[in-house]
Coordinates of C-alpha atoms and ligand atoms in Angstrom, one line a residue:
X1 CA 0.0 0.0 0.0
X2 CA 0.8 3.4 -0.8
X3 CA 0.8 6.7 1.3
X4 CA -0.8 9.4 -0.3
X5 CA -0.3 11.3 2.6
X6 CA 3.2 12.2 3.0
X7 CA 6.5 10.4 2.0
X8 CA 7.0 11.9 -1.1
X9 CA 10.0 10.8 -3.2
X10 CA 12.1 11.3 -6.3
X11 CA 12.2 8.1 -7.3
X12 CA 15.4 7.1 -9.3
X13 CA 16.3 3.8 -10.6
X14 CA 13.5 2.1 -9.2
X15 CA 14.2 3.2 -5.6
X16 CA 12.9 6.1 -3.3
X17 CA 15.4 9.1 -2.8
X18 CA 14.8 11.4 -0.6
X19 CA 17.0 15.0 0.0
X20 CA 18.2 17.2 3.0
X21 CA 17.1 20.1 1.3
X22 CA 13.1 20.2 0.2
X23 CA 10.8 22.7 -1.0
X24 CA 7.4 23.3 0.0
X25 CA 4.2 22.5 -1.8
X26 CA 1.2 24.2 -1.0
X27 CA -2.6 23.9 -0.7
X28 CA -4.0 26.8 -2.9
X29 CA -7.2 26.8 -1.1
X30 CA -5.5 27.7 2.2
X31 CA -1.8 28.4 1.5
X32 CA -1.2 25.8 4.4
X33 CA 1.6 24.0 3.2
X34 CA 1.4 20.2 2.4
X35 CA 4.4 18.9 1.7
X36 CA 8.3 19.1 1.2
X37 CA 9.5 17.4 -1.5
X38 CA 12.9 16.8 -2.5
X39 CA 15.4 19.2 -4.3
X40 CA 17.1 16.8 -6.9
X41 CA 20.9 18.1 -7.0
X42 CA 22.7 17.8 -10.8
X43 CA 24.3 14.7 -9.6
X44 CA 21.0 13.0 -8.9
X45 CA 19.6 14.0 -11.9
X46 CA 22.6 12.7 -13.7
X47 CA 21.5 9.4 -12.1
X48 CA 18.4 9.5 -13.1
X49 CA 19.6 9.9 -16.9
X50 CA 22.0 7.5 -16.5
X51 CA 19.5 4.9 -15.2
X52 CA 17.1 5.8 -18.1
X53 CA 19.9 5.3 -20.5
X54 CA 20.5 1.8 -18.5
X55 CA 16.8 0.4 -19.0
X56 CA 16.7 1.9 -22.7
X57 CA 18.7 -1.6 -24.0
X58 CA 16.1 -3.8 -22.5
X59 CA 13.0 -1.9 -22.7
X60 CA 13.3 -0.8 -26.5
X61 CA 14.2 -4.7 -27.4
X62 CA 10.9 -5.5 -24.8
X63 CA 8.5 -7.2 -27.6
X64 CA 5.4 -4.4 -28.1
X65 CA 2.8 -6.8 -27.0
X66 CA 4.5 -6.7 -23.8
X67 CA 5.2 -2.8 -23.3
X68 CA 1.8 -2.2 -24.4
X69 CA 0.5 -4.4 -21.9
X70 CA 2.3 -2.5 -19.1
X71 CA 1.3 1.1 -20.0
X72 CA -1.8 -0.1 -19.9
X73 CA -1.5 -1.9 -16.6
X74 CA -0.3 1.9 -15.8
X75 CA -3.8 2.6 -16.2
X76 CA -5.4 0.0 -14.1
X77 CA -3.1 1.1 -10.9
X78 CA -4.3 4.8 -11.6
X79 CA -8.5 3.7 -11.1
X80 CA -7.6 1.3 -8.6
X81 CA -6.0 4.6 -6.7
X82 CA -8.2 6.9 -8.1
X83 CA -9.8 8.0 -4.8
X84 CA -6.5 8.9 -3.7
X85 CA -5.3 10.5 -6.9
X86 CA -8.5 12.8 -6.7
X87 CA -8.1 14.0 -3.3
X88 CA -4.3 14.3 -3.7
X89 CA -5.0 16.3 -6.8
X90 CA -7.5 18.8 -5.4
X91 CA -5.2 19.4 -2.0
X92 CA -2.0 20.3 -4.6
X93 CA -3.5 21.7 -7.4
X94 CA -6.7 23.3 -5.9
X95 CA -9.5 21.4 -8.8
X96 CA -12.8 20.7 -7.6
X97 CA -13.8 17.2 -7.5
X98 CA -15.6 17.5 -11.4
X99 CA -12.3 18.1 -12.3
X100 CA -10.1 16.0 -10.6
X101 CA -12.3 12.9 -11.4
X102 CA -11.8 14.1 -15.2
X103 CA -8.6 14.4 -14.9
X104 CA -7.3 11.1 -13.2
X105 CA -10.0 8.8 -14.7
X106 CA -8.8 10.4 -18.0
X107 CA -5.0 9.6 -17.0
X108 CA -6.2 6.2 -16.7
X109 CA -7.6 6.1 -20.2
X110 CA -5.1 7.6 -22.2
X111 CA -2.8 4.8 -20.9
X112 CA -5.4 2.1 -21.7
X113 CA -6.1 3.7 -25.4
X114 CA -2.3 4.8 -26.4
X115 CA -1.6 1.2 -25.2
X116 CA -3.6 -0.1 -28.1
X117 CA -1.4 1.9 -30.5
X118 CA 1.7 1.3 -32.5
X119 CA 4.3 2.1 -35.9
X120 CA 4.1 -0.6 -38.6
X121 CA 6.7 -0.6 -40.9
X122 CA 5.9 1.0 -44.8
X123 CA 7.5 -1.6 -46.7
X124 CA 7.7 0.7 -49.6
X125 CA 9.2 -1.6 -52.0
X126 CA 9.6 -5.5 -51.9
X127 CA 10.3 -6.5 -55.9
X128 CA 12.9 -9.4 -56.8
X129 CA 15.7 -6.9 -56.9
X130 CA 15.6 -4.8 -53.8
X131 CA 13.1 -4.5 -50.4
X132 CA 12.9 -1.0 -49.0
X133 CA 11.4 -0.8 -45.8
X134 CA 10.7 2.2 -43.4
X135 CA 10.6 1.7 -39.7
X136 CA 10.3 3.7 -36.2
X137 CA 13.3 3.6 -33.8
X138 CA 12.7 4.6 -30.6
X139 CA 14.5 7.9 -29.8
X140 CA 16.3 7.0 -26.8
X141 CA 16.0 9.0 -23.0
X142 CA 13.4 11.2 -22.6
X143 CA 12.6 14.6 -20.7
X144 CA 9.1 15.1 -20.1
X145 CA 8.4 18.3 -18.5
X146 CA 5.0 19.3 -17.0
X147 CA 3.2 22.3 -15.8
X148 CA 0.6 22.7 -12.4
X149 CA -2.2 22.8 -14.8
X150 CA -3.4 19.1 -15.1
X151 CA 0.1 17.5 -13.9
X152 CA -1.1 14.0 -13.8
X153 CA -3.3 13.8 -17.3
X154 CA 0.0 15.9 -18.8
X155 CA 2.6 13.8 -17.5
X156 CA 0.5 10.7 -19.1
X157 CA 0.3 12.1 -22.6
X158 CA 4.3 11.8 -22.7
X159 CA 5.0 8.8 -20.3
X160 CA 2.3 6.4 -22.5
X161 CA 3.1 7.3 -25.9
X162 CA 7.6 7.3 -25.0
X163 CA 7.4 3.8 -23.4
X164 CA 5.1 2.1 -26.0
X165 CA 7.5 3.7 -28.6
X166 CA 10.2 1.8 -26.8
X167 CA 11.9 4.8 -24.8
X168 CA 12.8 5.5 -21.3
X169 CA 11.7 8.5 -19.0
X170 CA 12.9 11.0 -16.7
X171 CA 9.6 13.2 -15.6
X172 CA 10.3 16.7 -14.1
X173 CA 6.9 17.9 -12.9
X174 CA 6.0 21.7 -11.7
X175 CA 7.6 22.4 -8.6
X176 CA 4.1 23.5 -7.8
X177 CA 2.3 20.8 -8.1
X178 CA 4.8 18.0 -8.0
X179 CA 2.4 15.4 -5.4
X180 CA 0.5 12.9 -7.8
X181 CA 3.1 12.8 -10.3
X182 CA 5.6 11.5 -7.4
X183 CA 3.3 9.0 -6.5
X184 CA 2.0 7.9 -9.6
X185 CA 6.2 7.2 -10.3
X186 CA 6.4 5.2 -7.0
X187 CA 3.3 3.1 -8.0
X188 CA 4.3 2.7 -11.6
X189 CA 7.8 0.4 -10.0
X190 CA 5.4 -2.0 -9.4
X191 CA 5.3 -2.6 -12.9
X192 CA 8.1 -1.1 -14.5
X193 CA 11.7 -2.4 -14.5
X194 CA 13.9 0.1 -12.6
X195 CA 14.9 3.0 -14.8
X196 CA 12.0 2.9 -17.4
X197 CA 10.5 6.1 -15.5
X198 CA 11.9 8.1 -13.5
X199 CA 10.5 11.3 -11.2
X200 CA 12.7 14.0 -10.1
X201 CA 11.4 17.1 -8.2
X202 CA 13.3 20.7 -8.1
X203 CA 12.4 24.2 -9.8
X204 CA 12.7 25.8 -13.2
X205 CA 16.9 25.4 -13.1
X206 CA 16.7 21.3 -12.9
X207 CA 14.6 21.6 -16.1
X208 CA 17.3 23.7 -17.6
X209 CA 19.6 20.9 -16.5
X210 CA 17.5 19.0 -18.4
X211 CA 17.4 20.6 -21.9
X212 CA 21.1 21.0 -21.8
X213 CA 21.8 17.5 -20.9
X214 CA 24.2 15.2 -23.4
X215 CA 22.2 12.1 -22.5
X216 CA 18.7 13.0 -23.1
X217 CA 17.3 12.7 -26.5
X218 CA 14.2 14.5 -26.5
X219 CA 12.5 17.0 -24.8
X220 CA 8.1 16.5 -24.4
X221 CA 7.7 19.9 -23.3
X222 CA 4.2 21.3 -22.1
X223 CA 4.3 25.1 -20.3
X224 CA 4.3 28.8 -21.2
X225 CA 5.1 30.0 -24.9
X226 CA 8.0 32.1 -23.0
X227 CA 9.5 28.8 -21.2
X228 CA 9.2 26.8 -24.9
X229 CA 11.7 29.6 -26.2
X230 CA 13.8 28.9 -23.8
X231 CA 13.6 24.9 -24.0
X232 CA 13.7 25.1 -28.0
X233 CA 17.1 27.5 -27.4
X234 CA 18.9 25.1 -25.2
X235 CA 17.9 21.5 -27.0
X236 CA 19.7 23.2 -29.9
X237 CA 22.9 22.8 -28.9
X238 CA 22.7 18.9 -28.6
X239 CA 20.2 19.0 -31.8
X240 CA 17.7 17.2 -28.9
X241 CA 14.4 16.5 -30.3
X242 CA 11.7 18.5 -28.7
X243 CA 8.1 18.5 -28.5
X244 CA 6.3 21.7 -27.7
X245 CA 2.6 22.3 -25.8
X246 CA 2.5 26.0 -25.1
X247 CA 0.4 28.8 -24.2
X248 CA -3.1 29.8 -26.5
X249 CA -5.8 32.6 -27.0
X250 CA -8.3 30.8 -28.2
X251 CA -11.1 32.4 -29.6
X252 CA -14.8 32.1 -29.7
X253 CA -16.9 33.1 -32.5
X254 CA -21.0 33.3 -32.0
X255 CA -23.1 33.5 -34.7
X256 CA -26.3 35.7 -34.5
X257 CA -28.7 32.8 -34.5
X258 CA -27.4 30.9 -31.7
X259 CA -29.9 30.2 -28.6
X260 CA -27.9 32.7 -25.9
X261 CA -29.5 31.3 -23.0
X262 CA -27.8 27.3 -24.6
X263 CA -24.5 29.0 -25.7
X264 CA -24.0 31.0 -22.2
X265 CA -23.8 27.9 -20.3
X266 CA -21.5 26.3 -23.0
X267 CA -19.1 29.6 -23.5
X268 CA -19.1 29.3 -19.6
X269 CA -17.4 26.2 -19.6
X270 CA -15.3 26.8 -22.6
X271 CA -13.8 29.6 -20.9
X272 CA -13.9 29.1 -17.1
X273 CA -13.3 25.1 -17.0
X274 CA -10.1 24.3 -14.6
X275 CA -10.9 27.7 -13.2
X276 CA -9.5 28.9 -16.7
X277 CA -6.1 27.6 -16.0
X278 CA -6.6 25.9 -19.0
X279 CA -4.2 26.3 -22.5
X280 CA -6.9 25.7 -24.6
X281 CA -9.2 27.8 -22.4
X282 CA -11.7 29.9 -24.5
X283 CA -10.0 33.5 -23.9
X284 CA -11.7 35.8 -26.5
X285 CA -15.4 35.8 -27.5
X286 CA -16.4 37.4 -30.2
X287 CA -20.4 37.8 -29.9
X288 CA -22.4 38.7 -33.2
X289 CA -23.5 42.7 -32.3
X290 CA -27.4 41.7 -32.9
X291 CA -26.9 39.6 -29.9
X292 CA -24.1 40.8 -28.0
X293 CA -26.4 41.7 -25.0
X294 CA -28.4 39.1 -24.8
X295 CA -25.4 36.8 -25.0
X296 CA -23.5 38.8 -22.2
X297 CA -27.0 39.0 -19.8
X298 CA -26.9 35.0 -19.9
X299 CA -23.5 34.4 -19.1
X300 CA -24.0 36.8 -16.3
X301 CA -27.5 35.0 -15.2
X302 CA -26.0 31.8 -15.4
X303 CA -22.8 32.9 -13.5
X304 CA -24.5 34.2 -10.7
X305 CA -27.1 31.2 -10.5
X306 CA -25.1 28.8 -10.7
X307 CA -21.5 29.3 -9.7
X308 CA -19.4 29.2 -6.2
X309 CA -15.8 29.4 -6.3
X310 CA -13.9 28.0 -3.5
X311 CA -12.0 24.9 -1.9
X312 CA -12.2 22.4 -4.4
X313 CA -12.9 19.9 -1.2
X314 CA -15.6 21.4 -0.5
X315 CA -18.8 19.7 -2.5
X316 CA -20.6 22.7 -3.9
X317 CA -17.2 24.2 -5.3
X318 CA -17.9 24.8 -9.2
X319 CA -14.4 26.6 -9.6
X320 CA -11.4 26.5 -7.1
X321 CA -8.3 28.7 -6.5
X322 CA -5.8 29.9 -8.6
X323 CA -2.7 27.4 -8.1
X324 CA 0.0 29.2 -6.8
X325 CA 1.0 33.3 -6.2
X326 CA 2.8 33.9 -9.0
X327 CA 0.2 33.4 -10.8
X328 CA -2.3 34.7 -8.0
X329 CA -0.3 38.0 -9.0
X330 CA -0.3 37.5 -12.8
X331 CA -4.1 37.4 -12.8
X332 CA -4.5 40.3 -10.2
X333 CA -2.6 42.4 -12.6
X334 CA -5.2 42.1 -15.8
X335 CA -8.2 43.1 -12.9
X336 CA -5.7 46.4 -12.1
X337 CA -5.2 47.0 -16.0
X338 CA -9.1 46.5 -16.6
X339 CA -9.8 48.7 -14.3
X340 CA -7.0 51.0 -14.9
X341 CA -8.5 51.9 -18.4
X342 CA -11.7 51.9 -17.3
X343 CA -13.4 48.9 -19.3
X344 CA -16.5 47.6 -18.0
X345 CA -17.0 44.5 -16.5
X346 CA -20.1 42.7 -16.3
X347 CA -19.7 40.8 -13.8
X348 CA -17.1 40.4 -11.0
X349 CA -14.1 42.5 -10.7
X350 CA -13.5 42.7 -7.0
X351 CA -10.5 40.3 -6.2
X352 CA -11.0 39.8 -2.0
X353 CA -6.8 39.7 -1.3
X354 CA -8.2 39.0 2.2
X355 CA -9.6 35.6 1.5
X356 CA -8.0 32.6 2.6
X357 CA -6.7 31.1 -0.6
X358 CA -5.7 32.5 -4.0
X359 CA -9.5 33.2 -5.1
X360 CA -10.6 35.3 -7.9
X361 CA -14.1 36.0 -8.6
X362 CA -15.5 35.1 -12.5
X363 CA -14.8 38.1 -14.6
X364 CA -16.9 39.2 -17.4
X365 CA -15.0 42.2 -19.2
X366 CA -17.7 44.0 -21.6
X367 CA -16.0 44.9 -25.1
X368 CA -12.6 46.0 -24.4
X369 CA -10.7 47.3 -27.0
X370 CA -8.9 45.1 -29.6
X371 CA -5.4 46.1 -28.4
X372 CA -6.0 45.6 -24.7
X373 CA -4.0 43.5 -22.8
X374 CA -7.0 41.3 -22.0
X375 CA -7.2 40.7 -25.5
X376 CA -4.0 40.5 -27.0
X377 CA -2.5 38.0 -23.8
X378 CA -3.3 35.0 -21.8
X379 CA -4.4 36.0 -18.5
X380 CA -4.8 31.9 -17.5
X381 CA -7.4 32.7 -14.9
X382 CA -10.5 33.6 -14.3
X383 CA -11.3 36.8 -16.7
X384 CA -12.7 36.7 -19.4
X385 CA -13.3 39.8 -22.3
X386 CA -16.6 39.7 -24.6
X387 CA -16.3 41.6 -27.6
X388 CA -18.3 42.6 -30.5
X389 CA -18.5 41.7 -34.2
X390 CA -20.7 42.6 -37.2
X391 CA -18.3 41.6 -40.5
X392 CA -17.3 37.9 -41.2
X393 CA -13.8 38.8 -42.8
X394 CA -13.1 41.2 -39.8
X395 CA -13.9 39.0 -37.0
X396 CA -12.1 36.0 -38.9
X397 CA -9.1 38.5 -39.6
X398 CA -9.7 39.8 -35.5
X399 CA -9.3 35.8 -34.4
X400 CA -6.1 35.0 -36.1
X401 CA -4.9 38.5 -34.8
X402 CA -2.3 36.4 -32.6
X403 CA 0.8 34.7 -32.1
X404 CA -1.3 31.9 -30.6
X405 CA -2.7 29.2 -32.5
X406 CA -4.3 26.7 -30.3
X407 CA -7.3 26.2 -30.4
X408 CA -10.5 28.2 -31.7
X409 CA -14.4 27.5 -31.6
X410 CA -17.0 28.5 -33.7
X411 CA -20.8 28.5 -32.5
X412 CA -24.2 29.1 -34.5
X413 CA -27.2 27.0 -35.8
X414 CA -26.4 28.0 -39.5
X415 CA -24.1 25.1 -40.1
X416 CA -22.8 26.2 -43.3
X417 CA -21.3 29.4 -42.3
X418 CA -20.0 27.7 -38.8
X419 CA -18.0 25.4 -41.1
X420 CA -16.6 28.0 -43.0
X421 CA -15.6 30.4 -40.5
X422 CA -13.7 27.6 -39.0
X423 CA -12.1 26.5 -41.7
X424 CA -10.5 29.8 -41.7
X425 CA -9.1 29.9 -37.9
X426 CA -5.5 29.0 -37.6
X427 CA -5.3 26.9 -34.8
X428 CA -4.5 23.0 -33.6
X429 CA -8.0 22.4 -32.8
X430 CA -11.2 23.7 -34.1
X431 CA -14.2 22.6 -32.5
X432 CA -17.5 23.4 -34.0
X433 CA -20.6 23.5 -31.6
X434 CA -18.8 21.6 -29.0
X435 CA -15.4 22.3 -26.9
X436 CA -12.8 20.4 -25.2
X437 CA -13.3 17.3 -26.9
X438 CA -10.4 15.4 -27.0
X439 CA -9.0 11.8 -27.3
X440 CA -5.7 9.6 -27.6
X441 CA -6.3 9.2 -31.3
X442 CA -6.7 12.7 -32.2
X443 CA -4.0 15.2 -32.8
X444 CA -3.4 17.9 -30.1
X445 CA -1.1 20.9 -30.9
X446 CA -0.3 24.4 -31.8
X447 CA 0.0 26.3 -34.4
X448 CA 2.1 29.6 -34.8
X449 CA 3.5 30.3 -31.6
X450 CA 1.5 27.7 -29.4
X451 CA 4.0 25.1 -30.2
X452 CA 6.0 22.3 -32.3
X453 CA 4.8 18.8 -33.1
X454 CA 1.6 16.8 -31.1
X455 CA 1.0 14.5 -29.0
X456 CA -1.6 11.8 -29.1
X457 CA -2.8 10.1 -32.2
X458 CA -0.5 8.1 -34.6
X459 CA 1.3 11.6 -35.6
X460 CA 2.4 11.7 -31.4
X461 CA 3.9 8.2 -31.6
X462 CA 5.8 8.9 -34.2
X463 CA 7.9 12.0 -32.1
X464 CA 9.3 9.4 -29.7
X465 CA 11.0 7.6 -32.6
X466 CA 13.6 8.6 -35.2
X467 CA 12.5 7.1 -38.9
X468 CA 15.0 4.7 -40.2
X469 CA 15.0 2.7 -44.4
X470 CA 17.0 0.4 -44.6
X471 CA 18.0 -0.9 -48.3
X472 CA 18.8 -4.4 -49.3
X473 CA 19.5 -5.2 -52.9
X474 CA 18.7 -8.7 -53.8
X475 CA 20.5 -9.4 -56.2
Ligands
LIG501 P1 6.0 27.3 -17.3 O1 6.5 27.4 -18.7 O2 6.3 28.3 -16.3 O3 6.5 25.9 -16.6 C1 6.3 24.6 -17.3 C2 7.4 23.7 -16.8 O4 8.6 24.1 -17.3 C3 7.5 23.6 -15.3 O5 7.8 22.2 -14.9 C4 8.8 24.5 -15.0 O6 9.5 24.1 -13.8 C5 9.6 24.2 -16.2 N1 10.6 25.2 -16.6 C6 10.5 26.5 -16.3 N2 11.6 27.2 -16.8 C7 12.3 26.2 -17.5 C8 13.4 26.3 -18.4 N3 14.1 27.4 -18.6 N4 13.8 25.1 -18.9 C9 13.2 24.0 -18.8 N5 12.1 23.9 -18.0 C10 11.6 25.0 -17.4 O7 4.4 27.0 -17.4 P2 3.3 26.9 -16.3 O8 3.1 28.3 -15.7 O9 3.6 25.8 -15.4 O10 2.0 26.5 -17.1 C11 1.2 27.5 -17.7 C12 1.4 27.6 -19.2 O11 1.4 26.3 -19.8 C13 0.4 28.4 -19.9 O12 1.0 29.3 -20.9 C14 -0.4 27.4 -20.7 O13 -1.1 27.9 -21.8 C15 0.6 26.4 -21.0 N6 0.0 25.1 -21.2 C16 0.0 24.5 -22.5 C17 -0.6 23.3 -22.7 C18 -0.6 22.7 -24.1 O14 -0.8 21.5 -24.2 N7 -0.4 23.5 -25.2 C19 -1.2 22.6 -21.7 C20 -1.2 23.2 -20.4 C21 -0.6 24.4 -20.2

């Protein structure tokens, strides 16, 4: 049996380490904090490599049937701990139970689904003279970084898709929110052979360790558009293959004939889900001008009705805290620019610094300009602007406005010109009439400046392996 509770450990070659120094973690709901956890020195990380590299000769020559079996097994250990997970998830990262359940049962079946995929080889020719054949190789060692958003369901999207490819892990995950990955790494020995994944805890600098690092091949990178320049920068030097997830400002377009009191409730969740510390958050909504009130007054009605922010533990939470301070102050800043420049907002705007937590009220900001902060960045919390359209080219032309390119939505009863309009957003995802759907088999990435390469699907496989033809003349 496991203990949730406390005990947390890098784990490293199959065994627990612990360190002198720690750091603290912390309960965003009541910045009580809930843990040290270790500080992994550059010689500890060195043996985490090192192991990695160790376990790579077996694992990659490990017959597929027989890795697939074990990431999915990876899965089973995650819902037969899922209670645990879930309250573990909402003490570190501050998610309401909705979202923690998503979230860890969701960790559970990407394992089970990526486990059912894998690379055959293009024989591309196979005549009496010569057979050329294409094949995947797995790439080798591989750093998987993770931010405090959804650290477990993250982690999973580059753990299950390296070691079915054949490679070998070491995970780094957000010194904020470093709890369930630790103890979905100690769990995961129990099927693993020592070295295929590795957890090591420390700040930002041990993930610069790790992008510089000789003996890691690749870099599965998910965080901040900023952080990804940084990554991209340093993997150059040792040509390490990277794989970037970064930041979004997804818009929203709404068509005039869309029900408002129907979309409200859906635009709600677009945008506010994970208390909108969310990449593929809805951050900009343009609202047809023939409906732009009635659109806004919903949101607001079902805002009020329906929504309590607080302690994710607590059972009528709809949205929690914001994670941690830094970005407690991040988000605190957009409220002081709104108000600042005098925009409008339609609901919220009062941030209560006294409250216990890191708490931000939901935020309506009521047509801002174009060029507003609010509008041109990623706040990644809780505040949201609404702004106003009338032209199709303009507001198409207004959406793609960005060095984002993540994901975009388009919503309206006139199918036709919902299908169109979309096909013009450049973004990773486009959903039409629906949001946030997702699955292992589907393609998830960024366009522009939200990132490099995917993961999930076929097309995410494939960037844990190098491509390889080999030639043989017959005769
Ligand atoms: P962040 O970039 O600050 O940190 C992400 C991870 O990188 C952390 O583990 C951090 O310790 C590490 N890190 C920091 N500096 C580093 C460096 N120089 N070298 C290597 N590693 C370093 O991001 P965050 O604040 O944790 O997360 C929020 C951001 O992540 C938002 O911009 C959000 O949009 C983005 N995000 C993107 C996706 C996606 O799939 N595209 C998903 C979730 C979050």
């Amino acid at each position: 049996m496991i203990n949730f509770d406390s005990d947390y450990a890098m784990t490293i070659d199959g065994k627990a380490v612990f360190t002198d120094k720690t750091h603290p973690v912390y309960n965003p709901a009541t910045k009580a904090v809930i843990a040290g956890v270790p500080d992994c020195s550059q010689a500890q990380l060195d043996e985490a490599v090192a192991s990695s590299r160790r376990a790579f000769g077996a694992w990659s020559k490990t017959p597929l049937a027989e890795r697939q079996e074990k990431v999915a097994a990876l899965g089973d250990l995650i819902e037969a701990n899922a209670e645990a997970f879930m309250a573990l998830l909402t003490r570190e990262q501050g998610k309401p139970r909705a979202g923690a359940e998503w979230e860890v049962f969701g960790s559970a079946a990407w394992l089970k689904e990526i486990a059912t995929q894998s690379l055959e080889d293009e024989v591309l020719e196979d005549s009496a003279e010569r057979r050329v054949v294409t094949r995947y190789t797995p790439l080798g060692v591989v750093g998987a970084i993770v931010p405090w958003n959804f650290p477990l369901l993250l982690a999973v999207w580059k753990i299950a898709p390296a070691l079915v490819a054949g490679c070998t892990v070491v995970l780094k995950p957000s010194p904020y929110t470093p709890l369930c990955d630790l103890k979905f790494v100690e769990l995961a020995q129990q099927i693993l052979p020592p070295g295929v994944v590795n957890c090591v805890t420390g700040d930002d600098e041990l993930g610069k360790w790790m992008t510089a690092h000789p003996d890691i091949n690749k870099i599965a990178f998910t965080g901040s558009t900023a952080t990804g320049r940084h990554v991209a920068r340093s993997a150059a030097d040792t040509i390490k293959r990277v794989t970037l997830e970064l930041g979004g400002n997804d818009p929203a377009i709404v068509l005039p004939d869309v029900d408002p009191e129907v979309v409200a409730e859906q635009l709600f969740w677009a945008s506010f889900q994970n208390n909108a510390q969310f990449c593929n958050a809805t951050k900009r909504v343009y609202i047809h001008e023939e409906i732009y009130d009635q659109v806004r007054d919903a949101m607001v009605r079902f805002i009020e009705a329906n929504v309590k922010v607080g302690d994710g533990a607590e059972e009528d939470t709809t949205l929690g805290p914001i994670q941690n301070s830094m970005q407690y102050e991040k988000v605190q800043d957009y409220f002081e620019d709104c108000r600042k420049n005098g925009f409008k907002f339609a609901v919220g705007g009062e941030i209560d610094t006294n409250a216990p937590g890191w708490f931000v009220p939901v935020t309506l900001v009521d047509n801002p300009p174009e060029d507003s902060r609010i509008v041109t960045e990623e706040p990644f919390g809780p505040i949201l602007p609404l702004l106003k359209w009338s032209d199709e080219a303009d507001v198409v032309a207004r959406a793609n406005d960005t060095i984002y390119g993540l994901g975009a939505s388009v919503w309206g009863k006139d199918l036709d010109a919902v299908q169109r309009i979309g096909a013009q957003l450049e973004a990773g995802t486009v959903w039409l009439n629906e949001i946030h759907e997702y699955s292992p088999h589907q393609a998830f990435g960024g366009h522009k400046q939200s990132g490099l390469g995917c993961e999930n699907s076929l097309h995410g496989l494939m960037e844990y392996t190098n491509w390889q033809t080999t030639t043989l003349k017959k005769q």
